[in-house]
């Protein structure tokens, strides 16, 4: 077959069409996300903090009308509009300048990247804010649960010690994504991507491509990913584990995945006890102390993120089994065909892929505690097998008929209405009776607002340590927002919010603008004390941030609540203890331990 070479005039025409197909766009990166503005020669664009600016960014470093951008052919003319913090190009403040695609301009603290994009690229979804990512992730969790599908969350950051702005990462990551995938801002130097209907294989392909040494001296990209449901079954959990993965990536190991095991075992004592300042949580901890002495099964009820695993850990650590393993398993994350193998173990050759004998959760926890999270997700066959284990205290591995004696206490948890599931036939009533020898309800965070500040302080200390920061605390505005927000994701949502705030904070104190958009949108209550002293009714010796910082702040809160209760009770310790939901002996101990009498308070008539 003969072919005719293309004429030079035809090639020139194709190139002109391609040239005409390109657009000049501004990518405006700010604290909450990024805006993409496609320029046209006849319509200048003003960027600023408020009207009449066409592009309005809520950033204190911007002036009301900060700078005007006008397209002129392939370049862009920038005019500073007498802004307070200036317009900067190449490290120099400019009043008027011409830039081309590839250049970046700084308006106060807002980065504006000038880019050349195709018409097709201009139709692709832009960089979502962190808040938009959370909403999209929550919706994707619901969809994936309903259809039984998988998806992945990926985070990427520069390997440079000082980091690199997301403007250097966005286009690189976006080029590797499918049109259906979403990309979002996590912080000024970390981008996150949501890969729809994708498992670990596609996520791994993406992060490996990002880890390839780039051309032109661009920095190496470090990545981490988490998959649903293996690494987590709720949005906050997936974000938390994905961030932990990317944070642990190094230049030597630039790709990290979140743990995907369906169960984990910890032989020693766990982290600190649940934070309990509110009367509701004090009652929970009092019950924890009582039930920990026995081996009866316990059923924990509560919304997602309320800290059911933390309470289960406290039950284990305070009891006689504390020296033995506690094994935690998320029943909702186990593939249905592997549930019984995971819980009870299997013999070699029991099914395809069973290459060797494997102990199950109950054998691994022998002498200790099994924590069955999301117990309501167990399929019917596994429910029947679990009932047999609870009745006989024996397990039988898949592929065997030989029972094995096990001695493991069971603590189960669910966010579902388990009694309604029994009524509908979705959960066995006889199994519920076995599990709920003692039932404890963990209140949501909105029902115990007194716990918000001490929890935030604990998470702040943990985030400082994990991220190498030294944030001292919360300013008055951020504390007011923390108190006002309802925290539907409970303690897990609060922890993620504090961790991200620690990452993006620019000063010594977390400010209101460092919090998520949804928390900032909550109407503030009465002003908080300056720099977040969480309780001001009792003066305890102050301590600088460090090993004792959290302890001091918690003591301050606890002492203030006790003093308030004593004052309302007219100094009657029995009445005060009842109001606080704690035994009298506990109150007497705390009065002595906190030194409240020495600090200037004594009941009437008490010398």
Coordinates of C-alpha atoms in Angstrom, one line a residue:
X1 CA 0.0 0.0 0.0
X2 CA 1.4 3.3 -1.1
X3 CA 1.3 6.4 1.2
X4 CA 1.6 10.0 0.4
X5 CA 3.9 12.1 2.6
X6 CA 2.1 14.9 4.5
X7 CA 2.7 18.3 3.1
X8 CA 4.5 21.0 5.1
X9 CA 1.4 23.2 4.9
X10 CA -0.8 20.5 6.4
X11 CA 1.7 19.9 9.2
X12 CA 1.8 23.7 9.9
X13 CA -2.0 23.7 10.0
X14 CA -2.1 20.9 12.5
X15 CA 0.4 22.7 14.7
X16 CA -1.6 25.9 14.6
X17 CA -4.7 24.0 15.7
X18 CA -2.8 22.5 18.6
X19 CA -1.4 25.9 19.5
X20 CA -4.9 27.4 19.4
X21 CA -6.1 24.5 21.6
X22 CA -4.0 25.7 24.5
X23 CA -5.1 28.1 27.2
X24 CA -3.2 30.2 29.8
X25 CA -4.4 29.4 33.3
X26 CA -3.7 30.5 36.8
X27 CA -3.5 27.9 39.6
X28 CA -4.0 29.7 42.8
X29 CA -2.9 27.7 45.8
X30 CA -4.1 28.7 49.3
X31 CA -4.5 27.1 52.7
X32 CA -7.8 25.4 52.0
X33 CA -7.3 24.2 48.4
X34 CA -6.6 25.7 45.0
X35 CA -8.5 27.6 42.3
X36 CA -8.0 27.3 38.6
X37 CA -8.7 30.4 36.6
X38 CA -8.5 30.2 32.8
X39 CA -7.6 33.6 31.4
X40 CA -8.9 35.2 28.2
X41 CA -7.3 38.3 26.6
X42 CA -10.4 40.4 26.9
X43 CA -11.1 39.8 30.6
X44 CA -8.5 40.8 33.3
X45 CA -8.8 38.9 36.6
X46 CA -8.3 40.5 40.0
X47 CA -7.3 38.2 42.9
X48 CA -7.9 39.5 46.4
X49 CA -9.5 38.8 49.8
X50 CA -13.0 40.3 49.2
X51 CA -15.2 41.9 46.6
X52 CA -14.9 43.4 44.1
X53 CA -12.1 40.9 43.3
X54 CA -13.3 38.2 40.8
X55 CA -11.3 35.5 42.6
X56 CA -11.7 35.8 46.4
X57 CA -9.4 33.9 48.7
X58 CA -10.0 34.0 52.4
X59 CA -6.3 34.6 53.4
X60 CA -5.2 37.3 55.8
X61 CA -2.0 37.9 53.8
X62 CA -4.1 39.1 50.8
X63 CA -5.4 42.7 50.4
X64 CA -9.0 43.2 49.4
X65 CA -7.9 43.8 45.8
X66 CA -4.4 42.4 45.7
X67 CA -3.3 42.0 42.0
X68 CA -4.6 42.1 38.5
X69 CA -3.7 39.5 35.9
X70 CA -4.2 40.2 32.2
X71 CA -3.4 37.8 29.3
X72 CA -1.3 39.2 26.5
X73 CA -0.6 36.6 23.9
X74 CA 1.2 33.7 25.5
X75 CA 2.3 35.8 28.5
X76 CA 0.5 37.4 31.5
X77 CA 0.8 41.0 32.7
X78 CA 0.7 41.3 36.5
X79 CA -0.2 44.6 38.3
X80 CA 0.0 45.0 42.0
X81 CA -2.9 47.0 43.3
X82 CA -1.1 48.7 46.1
X83 CA -1.3 45.6 48.3
X84 CA -0.1 45.6 51.9
X85 CA 2.1 42.5 51.6
X86 CA 3.1 42.9 48.1
X87 CA 3.4 40.9 44.8
X88 CA 6.6 39.0 44.5
X89 CA 8.4 37.4 41.5
X90 CA 11.7 35.6 41.8
X91 CA 12.2 36.9 45.3
X92 CA 11.7 40.6 44.4
X93 CA 8.7 42.7 45.1
X94 CA 7.2 44.0 41.9
X95 CA 4.6 46.6 41.0
X96 CA 4.2 45.5 37.4
X97 CA 5.7 42.5 35.6
X98 CA 5.3 40.1 32.7
X99 CA 5.4 36.4 33.3
X100 CA 5.1 33.3 31.1
X101 CA 3.7 29.8 31.7
X102 CA 5.9 28.0 34.2
X103 CA 6.5 31.1 36.3
X104 CA 5.1 31.5 39.8
X105 CA 4.1 34.6 41.7
X106 CA 3.6 35.1 45.4
X107 CA 0.7 37.3 46.6
X108 CA 1.3 37.6 50.3
X109 CA 1.5 33.9 51.2
X110 CA -0.7 32.8 48.3
X111 CA 1.1 31.1 45.4
X112 CA -0.1 31.7 41.9
X113 CA 1.3 29.4 39.2
X114 CA 1.0 30.4 35.5
X115 CA 0.4 27.3 33.4
X116 CA -0.3 26.5 29.8
X117 CA -3.1 23.8 29.5
X118 CA -5.1 22.3 26.8
X119 CA -8.8 22.8 26.4
X120 CA -9.3 19.1 27.5
X121 CA -7.2 19.7 30.6
X122 CA -9.3 22.8 31.5
X123 CA -12.3 20.5 31.8
X124 CA -10.6 18.1 34.2
X125 CA -11.5 18.4 37.9
X126 CA -9.1 20.8 39.7
X127 CA -7.4 20.5 43.0
X128 CA -10.0 20.0 45.7
X129 CA -9.8 21.4 49.2
X130 CA -9.1 19.1 52.1
X131 CA -12.7 19.6 53.1
X132 CA -14.0 18.6 49.7
X133 CA -11.8 15.5 49.8
X134 CA -13.3 14.4 53.1
X135 CA -16.8 14.8 51.7
X136 CA -15.9 12.9 48.5
X137 CA -14.3 10.2 50.6
X138 CA -17.3 9.8 52.9
X139 CA -19.5 9.4 49.9
X140 CA -17.1 6.9 48.3
X141 CA -17.1 4.8 51.5
X142 CA -20.9 4.6 51.3
X143 CA -20.9 3.7 47.6
X144 CA -18.1 1.1 48.0
X145 CA -19.9 -0.5 50.9
X146 CA -23.1 -0.8 49.0
X147 CA -21.6 -2.2 45.8
X148 CA -18.8 -4.2 47.5
X149 CA -16.0 -2.3 45.6
X150 CA -12.6 -1.1 46.5
X151 CA -10.9 2.3 46.2
X152 CA -7.6 3.8 47.4
X153 CA -6.3 7.0 48.9
X154 CA -2.8 8.2 47.9
X155 CA -0.7 11.0 49.4
X156 CA 2.5 12.5 47.9
X157 CA 5.1 14.9 49.1
X158 CA 8.6 16.1 48.1
X159 CA 11.7 14.3 49.4
X160 CA 13.4 17.6 50.0
X161 CA 13.9 18.2 53.7
X162 CA 12.2 21.6 53.5
X163 CA 9.5 20.2 51.3
X164 CA 8.2 21.7 48.1
X165 CA 5.0 23.6 47.4
X166 CA 2.1 21.5 46.0
X167 CA 2.3 23.6 42.8
X168 CA 5.3 21.4 41.9
X169 CA 3.4 18.2 42.7
X170 CA -0.1 18.9 41.4
X171 CA 0.5 18.6 37.6
X172 CA 2.9 15.6 38.1
X173 CA 0.3 13.7 40.0
X174 CA -2.6 14.8 37.9
X175 CA -0.9 13.6 34.8
X176 CA -0.9 10.0 36.2
X177 CA -4.5 10.0 37.2
X178 CA -7.6 8.9 35.3
X179 CA -10.3 11.6 34.6
X180 CA -12.5 9.9 37.1
X181 CA -9.9 10.2 39.9
X182 CA -9.8 13.2 42.3
X183 CA -6.9 15.2 43.5
X184 CA -6.9 17.4 46.6
X185 CA -4.8 19.5 48.9
X186 CA -3.7 18.1 52.3
X187 CA -1.2 20.8 53.2
X188 CA 1.0 23.3 51.5
X189 CA 3.4 20.5 50.5
X190 CA 1.2 17.3 50.4
X191 CA -1.4 16.4 47.8
X192 CA -3.9 13.6 48.1
X193 CA -5.6 11.6 45.4
X194 CA -8.8 9.5 45.5
X195 CA -8.6 6.5 43.1
X196 CA -12.1 5.3 42.5
X197 CA -12.8 1.6 41.9
X198 CA -9.1 0.9 42.4
X199 CA -7.3 -1.6 44.6
X200 CA -3.8 -1.9 45.9
X201 CA -2.4 -2.8 42.4
X202 CA -3.5 0.5 40.8
X203 CA -2.4 2.5 43.8
X204 CA 1.0 0.8 43.7
X205 CA 1.3 1.6 40.0
X206 CA 0.7 5.2 40.7
X207 CA 3.1 5.6 43.6
X208 CA 5.8 3.6 41.8
X209 CA 5.5 6.0 38.8
X210 CA 5.8 9.0 41.1
X211 CA 8.9 7.4 42.7
X212 CA 10.7 7.2 39.3
X213 CA 13.7 9.7 39.3
X214 CA 12.3 12.8 37.5
X215 CA 14.1 14.6 34.7
X216 CA 15.4 18.1 35.0
X217 CA 16.5 17.9 38.7
X218 CA 12.9 17.9 40.0
X219 CA 12.7 16.5 43.6
X220 CA 11.9 12.9 44.2
X221 CA 8.3 12.3 45.3
X222 CA 7.5 10.3 48.4
X223 CA 4.2 8.5 48.5
X224 CA 1.9 6.5 50.7
X225 CA -1.4 4.8 50.1
X226 CA -4.3 3.2 51.9
X227 CA -7.0 0.9 50.4
X228 CA -10.6 0.4 51.4
X229 CA -11.6 -1.9 53.1
X230 CA -8.2 -3.5 54.0
X231 CA -6.6 -0.4 55.6
X232 CA -9.8 1.2 56.9
X233 CA -13.5 1.2 56.6
X234 CA -14.3 4.9 57.4
X235 CA -13.1 8.1 55.9
X236 CA -11.2 9.4 58.9
X237 CA -9.4 6.1 59.4
X238 CA -8.3 6.0 55.8
X239 CA -7.0 9.6 55.9
X240 CA -5.2 8.9 59.2
X241 CA -3.5 5.7 57.9
X242 CA -2.6 7.2 54.5
X243 CA -1.0 10.2 56.2
X244 CA 1.0 7.9 58.5
X245 CA 2.2 6.0 55.5
X246 CA 3.4 9.0 53.5
X247 CA 5.0 10.5 56.6
X248 CA 7.1 7.4 57.1
X249 CA 8.3 7.3 53.5
X250 CA 12.0 8.2 52.9
X251 CA 14.3 8.8 49.9
X252 CA 15.6 5.2 50.4
X253 CA 12.0 3.8 50.7
X254 CA 9.9 6.3 48.8
X255 CA 6.7 4.1 48.6
X256 CA 4.9 3.1 51.7
X257 CA 1.5 1.4 52.1
X258 CA -0.8 1.5 55.2
X259 CA -1.0 -1.8 57.1
X260 CA -3.6 -4.0 55.5
X261 CA -3.7 -6.9 58.0
X262 CA -7.2 -7.6 59.2
X263 CA -5.9 -8.1 62.8
X264 CA -3.1 -6.9 65.0
X265 CA -1.7 -8.2 68.2
X266 CA 0.0 -6.1 70.9
X267 CA 1.6 -8.0 73.8
X268 CA 2.3 -5.2 76.2
X269 CA 0.3 -2.3 77.7
X270 CA -1.3 0.0 75.3
X271 CA -1.4 3.8 75.1
X272 CA -2.8 6.0 77.8
X273 CA -6.3 5.5 79.2
X274 CA -9.2 7.2 77.6
X275 CA -9.5 10.9 78.3
X276 CA -12.2 11.3 80.9
X277 CA -13.0 14.7 82.3
X278 CA -16.8 14.8 81.6
X279 CA -19.2 13.0 84.0
X280 CA -20.3 10.7 81.1
X281 CA -16.7 9.4 80.5
X282 CA -15.9 9.2 84.2
X283 CA -18.9 6.9 84.5
X284 CA -17.5 4.8 81.6
X285 CA -14.1 4.5 83.2
X286 CA -15.7 3.6 86.6
X287 CA -17.5 0.7 84.8
X288 CA -14.2 -0.2 83.0
X289 CA -12.5 -0.6 86.4
X290 CA -15.3 -2.9 87.6
X291 CA -15.6 -5.2 84.5
X292 CA -11.9 -5.5 84.0
X293 CA -11.5 -7.7 87.1
X294 CA -13.7 -10.4 85.5
X295 CA -13.5 -12.3 82.2
X296 CA -17.1 -11.8 81.1
X297 CA -17.7 -10.7 77.5
X298 CA -18.3 -7.0 77.0
X299 CA -20.2 -5.3 74.2
X300 CA -19.2 -1.7 73.4
X301 CA -21.8 0.4 71.6
X302 CA -21.1 3.8 70.1
X303 CA -20.7 5.8 67.0
X304 CA -17.7 5.5 64.7
X305 CA -14.7 7.2 66.1
X306 CA -15.8 7.4 69.7
X307 CA -12.8 5.4 71.0
X308 CA -14.3 2.0 71.5
X309 CA -10.9 0.3 70.9
X310 CA -9.3 2.6 73.4
X311 CA -11.9 1.6 76.0
X312 CA -11.4 -2.1 75.1
X313 CA -7.7 -1.6 75.6
X314 CA -8.3 -0.1 79.0
X315 CA -10.5 -3.1 80.0
X316 CA -7.6 -5.4 79.0
X317 CA -4.8 -3.3 80.7
X318 CA -6.6 -2.9 84.0
X319 CA -7.4 -6.6 84.3
X320 CA -5.5 -9.8 85.2
X321 CA -4.9 -10.5 81.5
X322 CA -2.8 -7.4 80.9
X323 CA 0.4 -9.3 80.6
X324 CA -1.0 -11.4 77.8
X325 CA -1.7 -10.4 74.1
X326 CA -4.7 -8.2 73.1
X327 CA -5.6 -9.0 69.5
X328 CA -7.8 -6.5 67.6
X329 CA -9.7 -7.5 64.5
X330 CA -12.0 -5.4 62.3
X331 CA -14.7 -7.7 61.2
X332 CA -15.8 -5.4 58.5
X333 CA -12.4 -5.5 56.8
X334 CA -12.2 -9.3 56.4
X335 CA -13.1 -10.7 53.0
X336 CA -16.2 -12.8 53.6
X337 CA -14.6 -16.0 52.3
X338 CA -11.8 -15.6 54.9
X339 CA -13.7 -14.6 58.0
X340 CA -13.6 -18.1 59.7
X341 CA -9.9 -18.6 58.6
X342 CA -9.0 -15.3 60.1
X343 CA -10.8 -15.9 63.4
X344 CA -10.1 -19.6 63.9
X345 CA -7.1 -20.4 61.7
X346 CA -6.7 -23.0 59.0
X347 CA -4.7 -26.0 58.1
X348 CA -2.4 -26.3 55.1
X349 CA -4.3 -27.0 52.0
X350 CA -7.7 -26.2 53.5
X351 CA -8.5 -24.0 50.5
X352 CA -6.8 -22.5 47.5
X353 CA -3.9 -20.3 48.7
X354 CA -3.6 -21.9 52.1
X355 CA 0.1 -22.8 51.6
X356 CA 0.8 -23.3 55.3
X357 CA -0.9 -23.8 58.6
X358 CA -2.1 -20.6 60.2
X359 CA -3.2 -19.7 63.7
X360 CA -6.3 -17.6 64.0
X361 CA -7.2 -14.6 66.1
X362 CA -8.4 -16.6 69.1
X363 CA -5.3 -18.8 69.3
X364 CA -3.1 -15.8 69.0
X365 CA -4.9 -14.2 71.9
X366 CA -4.9 -17.3 74.2
X367 CA -4.7 -16.1 77.8
X368 CA -5.5 -12.5 76.7
X369 CA -8.2 -10.6 75.0
X370 CA -9.9 -10.6 71.6
X371 CA -11.4 -7.3 70.5
X372 CA -13.9 -7.8 67.7
X373 CA -14.6 -4.4 66.2
X374 CA -17.6 -4.0 63.9
X375 CA -19.1 -7.3 65.1
X376 CA -22.3 -6.4 63.3
X377 CA -20.5 -7.1 59.9
X378 CA -19.9 -10.8 60.6
X379 CA -21.7 -13.0 58.1
X380 CA -24.2 -15.6 59.4
X381 CA -21.9 -18.6 59.2
X382 CA -19.2 -16.8 61.1
X383 CA -21.8 -15.8 63.7
X384 CA -22.7 -19.4 64.3
X385 CA -19.0 -20.4 64.6
X386 CA -18.3 -17.6 67.0
X387 CA -21.2 -18.7 69.2
X388 CA -19.8 -22.2 69.4
X389 CA -16.4 -20.8 70.5
X390 CA -18.0 -18.7 73.2
X391 CA -20.0 -21.7 74.5
X392 CA -17.2 -24.4 74.3
X393 CA -14.1 -22.2 74.6
X394 CA -12.7 -24.2 71.8
X395 CA -11.8 -23.4 68.1
X396 CA -11.6 -25.6 65.1
X397 CA -9.3 -24.6 62.3
X398 CA -10.7 -24.5 58.8
X399 CA -9.7 -27.9 57.2
X400 CA -9.5 -29.7 60.6
X401 CA -11.9 -31.5 62.9
X402 CA -9.7 -31.3 65.9
X403 CA -10.9 -28.7 68.6
X404 CA -8.3 -26.6 70.3
X405 CA -8.8 -25.2 73.8
X406 CA -8.6 -21.4 74.0
X407 CA -8.8 -19.0 76.9
X408 CA -9.5 -15.5 75.5
X409 CA -11.8 -12.8 76.8
X410 CA -14.0 -11.3 74.2
X411 CA -14.7 -7.6 73.9
X412 CA -16.9 -6.8 70.9
X413 CA -18.0 -3.4 69.5
X414 CA -20.3 -2.0 66.9
X415 CA -21.7 1.3 65.7
X416 CA -24.9 -0.4 64.5
X417 CA -28.3 -0.8 66.2
X418 CA -27.5 -4.4 67.1
X419 CA -31.0 -5.1 68.6
X420 CA -32.6 -3.9 65.4
X421 CA -30.4 -6.3 63.5
X422 CA -31.5 -9.1 65.7
X423 CA -35.1 -8.2 65.1
X424 CA -34.6 -8.2 61.3
X425 CA -32.7 -11.5 61.4
X426 CA -29.4 -10.0 60.3
X427 CA -27.7 -10.9 63.7
X428 CA -28.2 -13.9 65.9
X429 CA -30.1 -13.1 69.1
X430 CA -28.4 -16.0 71.0
X431 CA -25.0 -14.6 70.0
X432 CA -26.0 -11.1 71.2
X433 CA -27.0 -12.7 74.6
X434 CA -23.5 -14.2 74.8
X435 CA -21.7 -11.0 73.9
X436 CA -23.6 -8.6 76.0
X437 CA -23.0 -10.0 79.5
X438 CA -22.0 -6.4 80.1
X439 CA -22.9 -3.6 77.7
X440 CA -21.3 -0.2 77.7
X441 CA -22.3 2.8 75.6
X442 CA -19.5 5.2 74.7
X443 CA -21.0 8.6 74.3
X444 CA -20.3 10.7 71.2
X445 CA -18.0 13.7 71.6
X446 CA -20.8 16.2 71.2
X447 CA -22.4 14.7 74.3
X448 CA -19.2 15.2 76.4
X449 CA -17.8 18.6 75.3
X450 CA -15.7 18.8 78.5
X451 CA -13.4 16.1 76.9
X452 CA -12.8 18.1 73.7
X453 CA -9.9 20.3 75.0
X454 CA -8.0 17.6 76.9
X455 CA -8.4 15.3 73.9
X456 CA -7.1 18.0 71.7
X457 CA -4.1 18.5 74.0
X458 CA -3.3 14.8 73.9
X459 CA -3.5 14.7 70.1
X460 CA -1.4 17.9 69.9
X461 CA 1.4 16.3 71.9
X462 CA 1.2 13.1 69.8
X463 CA 1.2 15.1 66.5
X464 CA 4.1 17.3 67.6
X465 CA 6.2 14.2 68.3
X466 CA 5.2 12.4 65.1
X467 CA 5.8 15.4 62.9
X468 CA 8.8 17.0 64.6
X469 CA 6.9 20.2 65.5
X470 CA 6.8 22.2 68.7
X471 CA 3.4 23.8 68.6
X472 CA 2.7 25.1 72.0
X473 CA -1.1 25.0 72.1
X474 CA -4.3 26.6 70.7
X475 CA -5.1 30.3 70.5
X476 CA -8.4 31.7 71.7
X477 CA -10.1 31.5 68.3
X478 CA -9.2 27.9 67.6
X479 CA -10.3 26.8 71.0
X480 CA -13.6 28.5 70.5
X481 CA -14.1 26.6 67.2
X482 CA -13.1 23.3 68.7
X483 CA -15.7 23.8 71.4
X484 CA -18.5 24.9 69.1
X485 CA -18.1 22.1 66.4
X486 CA -20.2 19.0 66.9
X487 CA -17.5 16.5 65.7
X488 CA -19.7 14.0 63.9
X489 CA -16.6 11.8 63.3
X490 CA -15.9 12.0 67.1
X491 CA -12.4 11.6 68.5
X492 CA -11.0 10.2 65.3
X493 CA -12.1 13.3 63.4
X494 CA -10.7 15.6 66.1
X495 CA -7.3 13.7 66.0
X496 CA -7.1 14.1 62.2
X497 CA -8.0 17.8 62.4
X498 CA -5.3 18.4 65.1
X499 CA -2.6 16.5 63.2
X500 CA -3.3 18.4 60.0
X501 CA -3.3 21.7 62.0
X502 CA 0.1 20.9 63.4
X503 CA 1.4 20.2 59.9
X504 CA 0.2 23.5 58.4
X505 CA 0.5 25.8 61.4
X506 CA 2.9 28.7 60.7
X507 CA 3.2 30.0 64.3
X508 CA 3.8 28.6 67.8
X509 CA 0.0 28.3 68.4
X510 CA -2.7 26.6 66.3
X511 CA -4.9 29.4 64.9
X512 CA -8.5 29.3 63.7
X513 CA -7.5 29.2 60.1
X514 CA -5.4 26.0 60.7
X515 CA -8.6 24.1 61.5
X516 CA -10.8 22.3 58.9
X517 CA -13.4 24.4 57.0
X518 CA -16.3 22.6 58.7
X519 CA -15.0 23.3 62.1
X520 CA -14.4 27.0 61.3
X521 CA -17.9 27.3 60.0
X522 CA -19.4 26.4 63.4
X523 CA -20.6 29.5 65.3
X524 CA -18.2 30.3 68.1
X525 CA -19.4 30.3 71.7
X526 CA -18.2 32.7 74.3
X527 CA -14.5 33.8 73.9
X528 CA -12.0 31.3 75.3
X529 CA -9.1 32.3 77.6
X530 CA -6.0 33.6 75.7
X531 CA -3.6 30.9 74.4
X532 CA -6.0 28.1 75.3
X533 CA -5.6 27.7 79.0
X534 CA -8.5 25.2 79.0
X535 CA -9.7 25.8 82.6
X536 CA -9.1 28.9 84.7
X537 CA -10.9 28.2 88.0
X538 CA -7.9 26.6 89.6
X539 CA -4.3 27.7 89.4
X540 CA -1.9 24.9 89.0
X541 CA 1.8 25.3 88.6
X542 CA 2.4 26.1 84.9
X543 CA 4.7 23.9 82.9
X544 CA 6.4 24.6 79.5
X545 CA 5.5 22.3 76.6
X546 CA 7.3 19.0 77.0
X547 CA 7.0 15.7 78.7
X548 CA 4.6 17.1 81.4
X549 CA 2.7 19.6 79.3
X550 CA -0.4 17.4 78.7
X551 CA -0.4 16.1 82.3
X552 CA -0.5 19.7 83.6
X553 CA -3.3 20.8 81.3
X554 CA -5.4 17.7 82.1
X555 CA -4.9 18.3 85.8
X556 CA -6.0 21.9 85.4
X557 CA -9.2 20.8 83.7
X558 CA -9.9 18.1 86.2
X559 CA -9.3 20.3 89.2
X560 CA -11.5 23.0 87.9
X561 CA -14.4 20.6 87.4
X562 CA -14.0 19.3 90.9
X563 CA -13.9 22.7 92.4
X564 CA -17.0 23.7 90.5
X565 CA -18.8 20.6 91.8
X566 CA -17.7 21.3 95.4
X567 CA -18.9 24.9 95.2
X568 CA -22.3 23.9 93.8
X569 CA -22.6 21.2 96.5
X570 CA -21.7 23.7 99.3
X571 CA -18.6 21.8 100.1
X572 CA -20.4 18.4 100.5
X573 CA -18.0 15.9 99.0
X574 CA -20.7 13.2 98.7
X575 CA -22.9 15.4 96.7
X576 CA -20.0 16.6 94.6
X577 CA -18.9 13.0 93.9
X578 CA -22.5 12.1 92.8
X579 CA -22.6 15.2 90.5
X580 CA -19.3 14.2 88.9
X581 CA -20.3 10.6 88.5
X582 CA -17.4 9.2 90.5
X583 CA -17.1 7.2 93.8
X584 CA -16.5 9.3 96.9
X585 CA -13.2 7.5 97.5
X586 CA -12.0 8.6 94.0
X587 CA -13.0 12.2 94.8
X588 CA -11.1 12.2 98.1
X589 CA -8.1 10.7 96.4
X590 CA -8.2 13.4 93.6
X591 CA -8.5 16.2 96.2
X592 CA -5.3 15.0 97.8
X593 CA -3.5 14.2 94.5
X594 CA -4.3 17.6 92.9
X595 CA -3.6 19.5 96.1
X596 CA -6.8 21.5 95.8
X597 CA -7.0 22.5 99.4
X598 CA -3.4 23.8 99.2
X599 CA -4.4 25.8 96.2
X600 CA -6.8 27.9 98.1
X601 CA -10.1 26.0 98.2
X602 CA -11.5 24.4 101.4
X603 CA -15.1 23.4 102.1
X604 CA -16.9 25.7 104.6
X605 CA -15.8 24.8 108.2
X606 CA -12.9 22.7 107.0
X607 CA -9.7 23.9 108.5

